mmCIF file with all atom_site columns, C-alpha atoms in Angstrom:
data_model
loop_
_atom_site.group_PDB
_atom_site.id
_atom_site.type_symbol
_atom_site.label_atom_id
_atom_site.label_alt_id
_atom_site.label_comp_id
_atom_site.label_asym_id
_atom_site.label_entity_id
_atom_site.label_seq_id
_atom_site.pdbx_PDB_ins_code
_atom_site.Cartn_x
_atom_site.Cartn_y
_atom_site.Cartn_z
_atom_site.occupancy
_atom_site.B_iso_or_equiv
_atom_site.pdbx_formal_charge
_atom_site.auth_seq_id
_atom_site.auth_comp_id
_atom_site.auth_asym_id
_atom_site.auth_atom_id
_atom_site.pdbx_PDB_model_num
ATOM 1   C CA . MET A 1 1   ? -0.906  -9.679  11.440  1.00 0.00 ? 1   MET A CA 1
ATOM 2   C CA . SER A 1 2   ? 2.595   -10.799 12.089  1.00 0.00 ? 2   SER A CA 1
ATOM 3   C CA . ALA A 1 3   ? 4.828   -8.338  13.907  1.00 0.00 ? 3   ALA A CA 1
ATOM 4   C CA . ASP A 1 4   ? 7.503   -9.454  11.449  1.00 0.00 ? 4   ASP A CA 1
ATOM 5   C CA . LEU A 1 5   ? 5.791   -7.322  8.796   1.00 0.00 ? 5   LEU A CA 1
ATOM 6   C CA . THR A 1 6   ? 6.053   -4.098  10.797  1.00 0.00 ? 6   THR A CA 1
ATOM 7   C CA . PRO A 1 7   ? 9.188   -2.794  9.002   1.00 0.00 ? 7   PRO A CA 1
ATOM 8   C CA . VAL A 1 8   ? 7.629   -3.471  5.575   1.00 0.00 ? 8   VAL A CA 1
ATOM 9   C CA . ILE A 1 9   ? 4.380   -1.771  6.581   1.00 0.00 ? 9   ILE A CA 1
ATOM 10  C CA . ALA A 1 10  ? 6.187   1.248   8.009   1.00 0.00 ? 10  ALA A CA 1
ATOM 11  C CA . ALA A 1 11  ? 8.445   1.609   4.957   1.00 0.00 ? 11  ALA A CA 1
ATOM 12  C CA . GLY A 1 12  ? 5.592   1.141   2.481   1.00 0.00 ? 12  GLY A CA 1
ATOM 13  C CA . THR A 1 13  ? 3.496   3.722   4.299   1.00 0.00 ? 13  THR A CA 1
ATOM 14  C CA . ARG A 1 14  ? 6.372   6.176   4.375   1.00 0.00 ? 14  ARG A CA 1
ATOM 15  C CA . TRP A 1 15  ? 7.103   5.625   0.696   1.00 0.00 ? 15  TRP A CA 1
ATOM 16  C CA . LEU A 1 16  ? 3.484   6.302   -0.311  1.00 0.00 ? 16  LEU A CA 1
ATOM 17  C CA . LEU A 1 17  ? 3.393   9.489   1.756   1.00 0.00 ? 17  LEU A CA 1
ATOM 18  C CA . THR A 1 18  ? 6.705   10.627  0.280   1.00 0.00 ? 18  THR A CA 1
ATOM 19  C CA . ALA A 1 19  ? 5.624   9.955   -3.304  1.00 0.00 ? 19  ALA A CA 1
ATOM 20  C CA . PHE A 1 20  ? 2.054   11.246  -2.833  1.00 0.00 ? 20  PHE A CA 1
ATOM 21  C CA . PRO A 1 21  ? 2.212   13.904  -0.092  1.00 0.00 ? 21  PRO A CA 1
ATOM 22  C CA . PRO A 1 22  ? -0.930  14.818  1.863   1.00 0.00 ? 22  PRO A CA 1
ATOM 23  C CA . ALA A 1 23  ? -2.630  18.198  1.940   1.00 0.00 ? 23  ALA A CA 1
ATOM 24  C CA . PRO A 1 24  ? -1.031  20.738  4.312   1.00 0.00 ? 24  PRO A CA 1
ATOM 25  C CA . GLY A 1 25  ? -1.779  20.521  8.007   1.00 0.00 ? 25  GLY A CA 1
ATOM 26  C CA . ALA A 1 26  ? -1.356  18.103  10.874  1.00 0.00 ? 26  ALA A CA 1
ATOM 27  C CA . PHE A 1 27  ? -4.874  16.674  10.552  1.00 0.00 ? 27  PHE A CA 1
ATOM 28  C CA . SER A 1 28  ? -4.390  15.964  6.845   1.00 0.00 ? 28  SER A CA 1
ATOM 29  C CA . GLN A 1 29  ? -1.018  14.366  7.546   1.00 0.00 ? 29  GLN A CA 1
ATOM 30  C CA . ALA A 1 30  ? -2.491  12.080  10.205  1.00 0.00 ? 30  ALA A CA 1
ATOM 31  C CA . LEU A 1 31  ? -5.494  11.142  8.065   1.00 0.00 ? 31  LEU A CA 1
ATOM 32  C CA . ALA A 1 32  ? -3.351  10.459  4.995   1.00 0.00 ? 32  ALA A CA 1
ATOM 33  C CA . GLU A 1 33  ? -0.994  8.343   7.072   1.00 0.00 ? 33  GLU A CA 1
ATOM 34  C CA . ALA A 1 34  ? -3.925  6.322   8.453   1.00 0.00 ? 34  ALA A CA 1
ATOM 35  C CA . GLN A 1 35  ? -5.154  5.634   4.921   1.00 0.00 ? 35  GLN A CA 1
ATOM 36  C CA . ALA A 1 36  ? -1.724  4.687   3.599   1.00 0.00 ? 36  ALA A CA 1
ATOM 37  C CA . ARG A 1 37  ? -1.034  2.469   6.615   1.00 0.00 ? 37  ARG A CA 1
ATOM 38  C CA . GLN A 1 38  ? -4.372  0.679   6.237   1.00 0.00 ? 38  GLN A CA 1
ATOM 39  C CA . ALA A 1 39  ? -3.719  0.064   2.533   1.00 0.00 ? 39  ALA A CA 1
ATOM 40  C CA . VAL A 1 40  ? -0.178  -1.197  3.097   1.00 0.00 ? 40  VAL A CA 1
ATOM 41  C CA . THR A 1 41  ? -1.231  -3.347  6.056   1.00 0.00 ? 41  THR A CA 1
ATOM 42  C CA . LEU A 1 42  ? -3.995  -4.998  4.050   1.00 0.00 ? 42  LEU A CA 1
ATOM 43  C CA . ALA A 1 43  ? -1.684  -5.499  1.065   1.00 0.00 ? 43  ALA A CA 1
ATOM 44  C CA . ALA A 1 44  ? 0.995   -7.015  3.312   1.00 0.00 ? 44  ALA A CA 1
ATOM 45  C CA . ALA A 1 45  ? -1.567  -9.357  4.900   1.00 0.00 ? 45  ALA A CA 1
ATOM 46  C CA . LEU A 1 46  ? -2.527  -10.564 1.429   1.00 0.00 ? 46  LEU A CA 1
ATOM 47  C CA . ARG A 1 47  ? 1.056   -10.859 0.207   1.00 0.00 ? 47  ARG A CA 1
ATOM 48  C CA . TYR A 1 48  ? 2.432   -12.555 3.341   1.00 0.00 ? 48  TYR A CA 1
ATOM 49  C CA . PRO A 1 49  ? -0.527  -14.406 4.897   1.00 0.00 ? 49  PRO A CA 1
ATOM 50  C CA . THR A 1 50  ? 1.441   -16.841 7.089   1.00 0.00 ? 50  THR A CA 1
ATOM 51  C CA . ALA A 1 51  ? 4.288   -16.659 9.573   1.00 0.00 ? 51  ALA A CA 1
ATOM 52  C CA . LEU A 1 52  ? 6.384   -18.723 7.143   1.00 0.00 ? 52  LEU A CA 1
ATOM 53  C CA . ASP A 1 53  ? 5.795   -16.115 4.421   1.00 0.00 ? 53  ASP A CA 1
ATOM 54  C CA . ALA A 1 54  ? 6.982   -13.394 6.799   1.00 0.00 ? 54  ALA A CA 1
ATOM 55  C CA . GLU A 1 55  ? 10.072  -15.417 7.686   1.00 0.00 ? 55  GLU A CA 1
ATOM 56  C CA . LEU A 1 56  ? 10.884  -15.895 4.003   1.00 0.00 ? 56  LEU A CA 1
ATOM 57  C CA . LEU A 1 57  ? 10.496  -12.155 3.505   1.00 0.00 ? 57  LEU A CA 1
ATOM 58  C CA . HIS A 1 58  ? 13.104  -11.516 6.189   1.00 0.00 ? 58  HIS A CA 1
ATOM 59  C CA . LEU A 1 59  ? 15.399  -14.149 4.728   1.00 0.00 ? 59  LEU A CA 1
ATOM 60  C CA . LEU A 1 60  ? 15.179  -12.904 1.139   1.00 0.00 ? 60  LEU A CA 1
ATOM 61  C CA . GLY A 1 61  ? 14.479  -9.223  1.757   1.00 0.00 ? 61  GLY A CA 1
ATOM 62  C CA . PRO A 1 62  ? 11.671  -7.070  0.396   1.00 0.00 ? 62  PRO A CA 1
ATOM 63  C CA . GLY A 1 63  ? 13.626  -5.651  -2.548  1.00 0.00 ? 63  GLY A CA 1
ATOM 64  C CA . GLY A 1 64  ? 13.657  -1.932  -1.824  1.00 0.00 ? 64  GLY A CA 1
ATOM 65  C CA . SER A 1 65  ? 12.136  1.109   -3.474  1.00 0.00 ? 65  SER A CA 1
ATOM 66  C CA . ALA A 1 66  ? 14.547  1.776   -6.358  1.00 0.00 ? 66  ALA A CA 1
ATOM 67  C CA . ARG A 1 67  ? 12.131  0.868   -9.153  1.00 0.00 ? 67  ARG A CA 1
ATOM 68  C CA . LEU A 1 68  ? 9.253   2.723   -7.502  1.00 0.00 ? 68  LEU A CA 1
ATOM 69  C CA . ASP A 1 69  ? 11.455  5.774   -6.969  1.00 0.00 ? 69  ASP A CA 1
ATOM 70  C CA . TRP A 1 70  ? 12.519  5.721   -10.598 1.00 0.00 ? 70  TRP A CA 1
ATOM 71  C CA . LEU A 1 71  ? 8.951   5.235   -11.815 1.00 0.00 ? 71  LEU A CA 1
ATOM 72  C CA . THR A 1 72  ? 7.503   8.133   -9.824  1.00 0.00 ? 72  THR A CA 1
ATOM 73  C CA . GLY A 1 73  ? 10.538  10.376  -9.593  1.00 0.00 ? 73  GLY A CA 1
ATOM 74  C CA . ALA A 1 74  ? 10.237  10.227  -5.796  1.00 0.00 ? 74  ALA A CA 1
ATOM 75  C CA . ASP A 1 75  ? 12.931  12.156  -3.979  1.00 0.00 ? 75  ASP A CA 1
ATOM 76  C CA . GLN A 1 76  ? 15.520  9.793   -2.583  1.00 0.00 ? 76  GLN A CA 1
ATOM 77  C CA . GLY A 1 77  ? 17.301  12.402  -0.498  1.00 0.00 ? 77  GLY A CA 1
ATOM 78  C CA . ASP A 1 78  ? 16.088  13.037  3.007   1.00 0.00 ? 78  ASP A CA 1
ATOM 79  C CA . ASP A 1 79  ? 17.864  14.162  6.126   1.00 0.00 ? 79  ASP A CA 1
ATOM 80  C CA . THR A 1 80  ? 17.088  11.009  8.108   1.00 0.00 ? 80  THR A CA 1
ATOM 81  C CA . GLY A 1 81  ? 18.884  8.592   5.795   1.00 0.00 ? 81  GLY A CA 1
ATOM 82  C CA . ASP A 1 82  ? 17.558  6.234   3.202   1.00 0.00 ? 82  ASP A CA 1
ATOM 83  C CA . GLY A 1 83  ? 17.908  2.945   5.083   1.00 0.00 ? 83  GLY A CA 1
ATOM 84  C CA . TRP A 1 84  ? 14.148  2.665   5.417   1.00 0.00 ? 84  TRP A CA 1
ATOM 85  C CA . ARG A 1 85  ? 13.856  2.401   1.608   1.00 0.00 ? 85  ARG A CA 1
ATOM 86  C CA . THR A 1 86  ? 15.435  -1.062  1.692   1.00 0.00 ? 86  THR A CA 1
ATOM 87  C CA . TRP A 1 87  ? 12.336  -2.305  3.561   1.00 0.00 ? 87  TRP A CA 1
ATOM 88  C CA . VAL A 1 88  ? 9.911   -1.182  0.834   1.00 0.00 ? 88  VAL A CA 1
ATOM 89  C CA . ASP A 1 89  ? 8.236   -4.133  -0.870  1.00 0.00 ? 89  ASP A CA 1
ATOM 90  C CA . GLU A 1 90  ? 7.316   -3.132  -4.425  1.00 0.00 ? 90  GLU A CA 1
ATOM 91  C CA . THR A 1 91  ? 4.435   -5.600  -4.689  1.00 0.00 ? 91  THR A CA 1
ATOM 92  C CA . VAL A 1 92  ? 2.930   -4.531  -1.369  1.00 0.00 ? 92  VAL A CA 1
ATOM 93  C CA . VAL A 1 93  ? 3.115   -0.851  -2.362  1.00 0.00 ? 93  VAL A CA 1
ATOM 94  C CA . SER A 1 94  ? 1.618   -1.608  -5.786  1.00 0.00 ? 94  SER A CA 1
ATOM 95  C CA . TRP A 1 95  ? -1.245  -3.536  -4.213  1.00 0.00 ? 95  TRP A CA 1
ATOM 96  C CA . ALA A 1 96  ? -1.747  -0.744  -1.673  1.00 0.00 ? 96  ALA A CA 1
ATOM 97  C CA . ALA A 1 97  ? -2.016  1.731   -4.571  1.00 0.00 ? 97  ALA A CA 1
ATOM 98  C CA . CYS A 1 98  ? -4.682  -0.490  -6.154  1.00 0.00 ? 98  CYS A CA 1
ATOM 99  C CA . LEU A 1 99  ? -6.587  -0.581  -2.863  1.00 0.00 ? 99  LEU A CA 1
ATOM 100 C CA . LEU A 1 100 ? -6.351  3.183   -2.384  1.00 0.00 ? 100 LEU A CA 1
ATOM 101 C CA . ALA A 1 101 ? -7.671  3.775   -5.905  1.00 0.00 ? 101 ALA A CA 1
ATOM 102 C CA . SER A 1 102 ? -10.634 1.414   -5.540  1.00 0.00 ? 102 SER A CA 1
ATOM 103 C CA . PRO A 1 103 ? -12.610 1.149   -2.275  1.00 0.00 ? 103 PRO A CA 1
ATOM 104 C CA . GLY A 1 104 ? -14.594 -1.746  -3.738  1.00 0.00 ? 104 GLY A CA 1
ATOM 105 C CA . LEU A 1 105 ? -11.435 -3.691  -4.436  1.00 0.00 ? 105 LEU A CA 1
ATOM 106 C CA . ALA A 1 106 ? -10.238 -2.868  -0.918  1.00 0.00 ? 106 ALA A CA 1
ATOM 107 C CA . ALA A 1 107 ? -13.468 -4.245  0.556   1.00 0.00 ? 107 ALA A CA 1
ATOM 108 C CA . ASP A 1 108 ? -13.051 -7.483  -1.409  1.00 0.00 ? 108 ASP A CA 1
ATOM 109 C CA . ALA A 1 109 ? -9.421  -7.715  -0.331  1.00 0.00 ? 109 ALA A CA 1
ATOM 110 C CA . GLN A 1 110 ? -10.449 -7.209  3.284   1.00 0.00 ? 110 GLN A CA 1
ATOM 111 C CA . HIS A 1 111 ? -12.846 -10.155 3.032   1.00 0.00 ? 111 HIS A CA 1
ATOM 112 C CA . LEU A 1 112 ? -10.055 -12.372 1.721   1.00 0.00 ? 112 LEU A CA 1
ATOM 113 C CA . ALA A 1 113 ? -7.654  -11.342 4.477   1.00 0.00 ? 113 ALA A CA 1
ATOM 114 C CA . ASP A 1 114 ? -10.327 -10.976 7.140   1.00 0.00 ? 114 ASP A CA 1
ATOM 115 C CA . HIS A 1 115 ? -9.082  -13.092 9.972   1.00 0.00 ? 115 HIS A CA 1
ATOM 116 C CA . GLY A 1 116 ? -8.024  -10.148 12.094  1.00 0.00 ? 116 GLY A CA 1
ATOM 117 C CA . GLN A 1 117 ? -4.802  -9.921  10.086  1.00 0.00 ? 117 GLN A CA 1
ATOM 118 C CA . ALA A 1 118 ? -5.321  -6.549  8.474   1.00 0.00 ? 118 ALA A CA 1
ATOM 119 C CA . GLY A 1 119 ? -7.061  -4.816  11.355  1.00 0.00 ? 119 GLY A CA 1
ATOM 120 C CA . GLU A 1 120 ? -9.399  -1.880  10.814  1.00 0.00 ? 120 GLU A CA 1
ATOM 121 C CA . VAL A 1 121 ? -9.550  -0.606  7.226   1.00 0.00 ? 121 VAL A CA 1
ATOM 122 C CA . THR A 1 122 ? -12.666 1.585   7.255   1.00 0.00 ? 122 THR A CA 1
ATOM 123 C CA . ARG A 1 123 ? -10.849 4.653   5.957   1.00 0.00 ? 123 ARG A CA 1
ATOM 124 C CA . LEU A 1 124 ? -9.736  2.515   3.044   1.00 0.00 ? 124 LEU A CA 1
ATOM 125 C CA . THR A 1 125 ? -12.999 0.751   2.222   1.00 0.00 ? 125 THR A CA 1
ATOM 126 C CA . ARG A 1 126 ? -15.397 3.623   2.931   1.00 0.00 ? 126 ARG A CA 1
ATOM 127 C CA . PRO A 1 127 ? -13.482 6.856   2.383   1.00 0.00 ? 127 PRO A CA 1
ATOM 128 C CA . GLY A 1 128 ? -15.396 10.057  2.882   1.00 0.00 ? 128 GLY A CA 1
ATOM 129 C CA . ALA A 1 129 ? -14.789 13.623  1.850   1.00 0.00 ? 129 ALA A CA 1
ATOM 130 C CA . ARG A 1 130 ? -12.305 14.091  4.720   1.00 0.00 ? 130 ARG A CA 1
ATOM 131 C CA . GLU A 1 131 ? -10.144 11.211  3.487   1.00 0.00 ? 131 GLU A CA 1
ATOM 132 C CA . HIS A 1 132 ? -10.147 12.544  -0.072  1.00 0.00 ? 132 HIS A CA 1
ATOM 133 C CA . ASP A 1 133 ? -9.444  16.122  1.068   1.00 0.00 ? 133 ASP A CA 1
ATOM 134 C CA . ALA A 1 134 ? -6.564  15.027  3.320   1.00 0.00 ? 134 ALA A CA 1
ATOM 135 C CA . ALA A 1 135 ? -4.903  12.864  0.681   1.00 0.00 ? 135 ALA A CA 1
ATOM 136 C CA . PRO A 1 136 ? -5.903  14.093  -2.776  1.00 0.00 ? 136 PRO A CA 1
ATOM 137 C CA . LEU A 1 137 ? -2.752  12.728  -4.437  1.00 0.00 ? 137 LEU A CA 1
ATOM 138 C CA . LEU A 1 138 ? -2.832  9.437   -2.524  1.00 0.00 ? 138 LEU A CA 1
ATOM 139 C CA . ARG A 1 139 ? -6.457  8.873   -3.585  1.00 0.00 ? 139 ARG A CA 1
ATOM 140 C CA . HIS A 1 140 ? -6.126  9.975   -7.224  1.00 0.00 ? 140 HIS A CA 1
ATOM 141 C CA . PRO A 1 141 ? -6.452  6.886   -9.474  1.00 0.00 ? 141 PRO A CA 1
ATOM 142 C CA . ASP A 1 142 ? -4.619  8.488   -12.407 1.00 0.00 ? 142 ASP A CA 1
ATOM 143 C CA . LEU A 1 143 ? -1.629  9.451   -10.273 1.00 0.00 ? 143 LEU A CA 1
ATOM 144 C CA . LEU A 1 144 ? -1.523  6.024   -8.616  1.00 0.00 ? 144 LEU A CA 1
ATOM 145 C CA . GLU A 1 145 ? -1.824  4.168   -11.922 1.00 0.00 ? 145 GLU A CA 1
ATOM 146 C CA . PRO A 1 146 ? 1.899   3.740   -12.732 1.00 0.00 ? 146 PRO A CA 1
ATOM 147 C CA . VAL A 1 147 ? 2.493   2.160   -9.323  1.00 0.00 ? 147 VAL A CA 1
ATOM 148 C CA . ALA A 1 148 ? -0.773  0.213   -9.218  1.00 0.00 ? 148 ALA A CA 1
ATOM 149 C CA . ALA A 1 149 ? -0.234  -1.220  -12.699 1.00 0.00 ? 149 ALA A CA 1
ATOM 150 C CA . LEU A 1 150 ? 3.050   -2.877  -11.708 1.00 0.00 ? 150 LEU A CA 1
ATOM 151 C CA . HIS A 1 151 ? 1.427   -5.781  -9.847  1.00 0.00 ? 151 HIS A CA 1
ATOM 152 C CA . ARG A 1 152 ? -2.342  -5.298  -10.308 1.00 0.00 ? 152 ARG A CA 1
ATOM 153 C CA . ALA A 1 153 ? -2.693  -8.528  -12.299 1.00 0.00 ? 153 ALA A CA 1
ATOM 154 C CA . GLN A 1 154 ? -1.318  -10.559 -9.375  1.00 0.00 ? 154 GLN A CA 1
ATOM 155 C CA . LEU A 1 155 ? -3.740  -8.903  -6.962  1.00 0.00 ? 155 LEU A CA 1
ATOM 156 C CA . LEU A 1 156 ? -6.707  -9.481  -9.240  1.00 0.00 ? 156 LEU A CA 1
ATOM 157 C CA . ASP A 1 157 ? -5.674  -13.110 -9.705  1.00 0.00 ? 157 ASP A CA 1
ATOM 158 C CA . LEU A 1 158 ? -5.456  -13.496 -5.943  1.00 0.00 ? 158 LEU A CA 1
ATOM 159 C CA . LEU A 1 159 ? -8.913  -11.998 -5.548  1.00 0.00 ? 159 LEU A CA 1
ATOM 160 C CA . ASP A 1 160 ? -10.125 -14.070 -8.509  1.00 0.00 ? 160 ASP A CA 1
ATOM 161 C CA . TYR A 1 161 ? -11.268 -11.089 -10.547 1.00 0.00 ? 161 TYR A CA 1
ATOM 162 C CA . GLU A 1 162 ? -11.867 -11.318 -14.267 1.00 0.00 ? 162 GLU A CA 1
ATOM 163 C CA . ASN A 1 163 ? -12.212 -8.315  -16.576 1.00 0.00 ? 163 ASN A CA 1
ATOM 164 C CA . VAL A 1 164 ? -13.130 -5.956  -13.750 1.00 0.00 ? 164 VAL A CA 1
ATOM 165 C CA . ALA A 1 165 ? -13.174 -2.213  -14.325 1.00 0.00 ? 165 ALA A CA 1
ATOM 166 C CA . LEU A 1 166 ? -11.459 -0.522  -11.388 1.00 0.00 ? 166 LEU A CA 1
ATOM 167 C CA . GLY A 1 167 ? -12.467 2.816   -10.032 1.00 0.00 ? 167 GLY A CA 1
#
C-alpha cells in the first residue's frame, strides 16, 4: 500500500465513522475504527493499485465529501475543522460501504488486491458478533445502501461480478 494513500484512507475512515457512529464505549470505537479502516484501505488499494494512480490522485485531488454529506445528512460542523473532508474520495468510501455490507464481496476484493497492499482485513471478511455489536450502523446493509449504491457497479465490474445478490 502506498503511503501516498494515507490521507485518503484516514479521511474515508473518519467520514464513515462520522456518518455511521459506533456503539458507545472505547472498545466499540476502536473496533468500529478498525473495521472502517480495513474497508477503506482495501477499497483504496483496489481504486489506486499503482504508485502512478496514487500520484494522479494527488495531482487531481480526491473530490471531497460534499455529495456523501448531502446524501447521508452527515454533520459537516466539527470543532477540529473540516479540512479533512477534502481528502474523502467518494468512490473509495462507496466501495468501502459495499465491502462492509458484504463479507463475501470483501473476501473476493481482498483476493484481487492481495499483494500485501491492503494488509490485514480479517475484521472485514470474517466479522463476528463483536464487530457487529461495536458498529451496528456501519455494518447495516440498509443504512449503507445509499452510499454503497453510488459506485457499486464499478466495483462489481472490477471484480467481474454478474448479477450477484449482495448481502
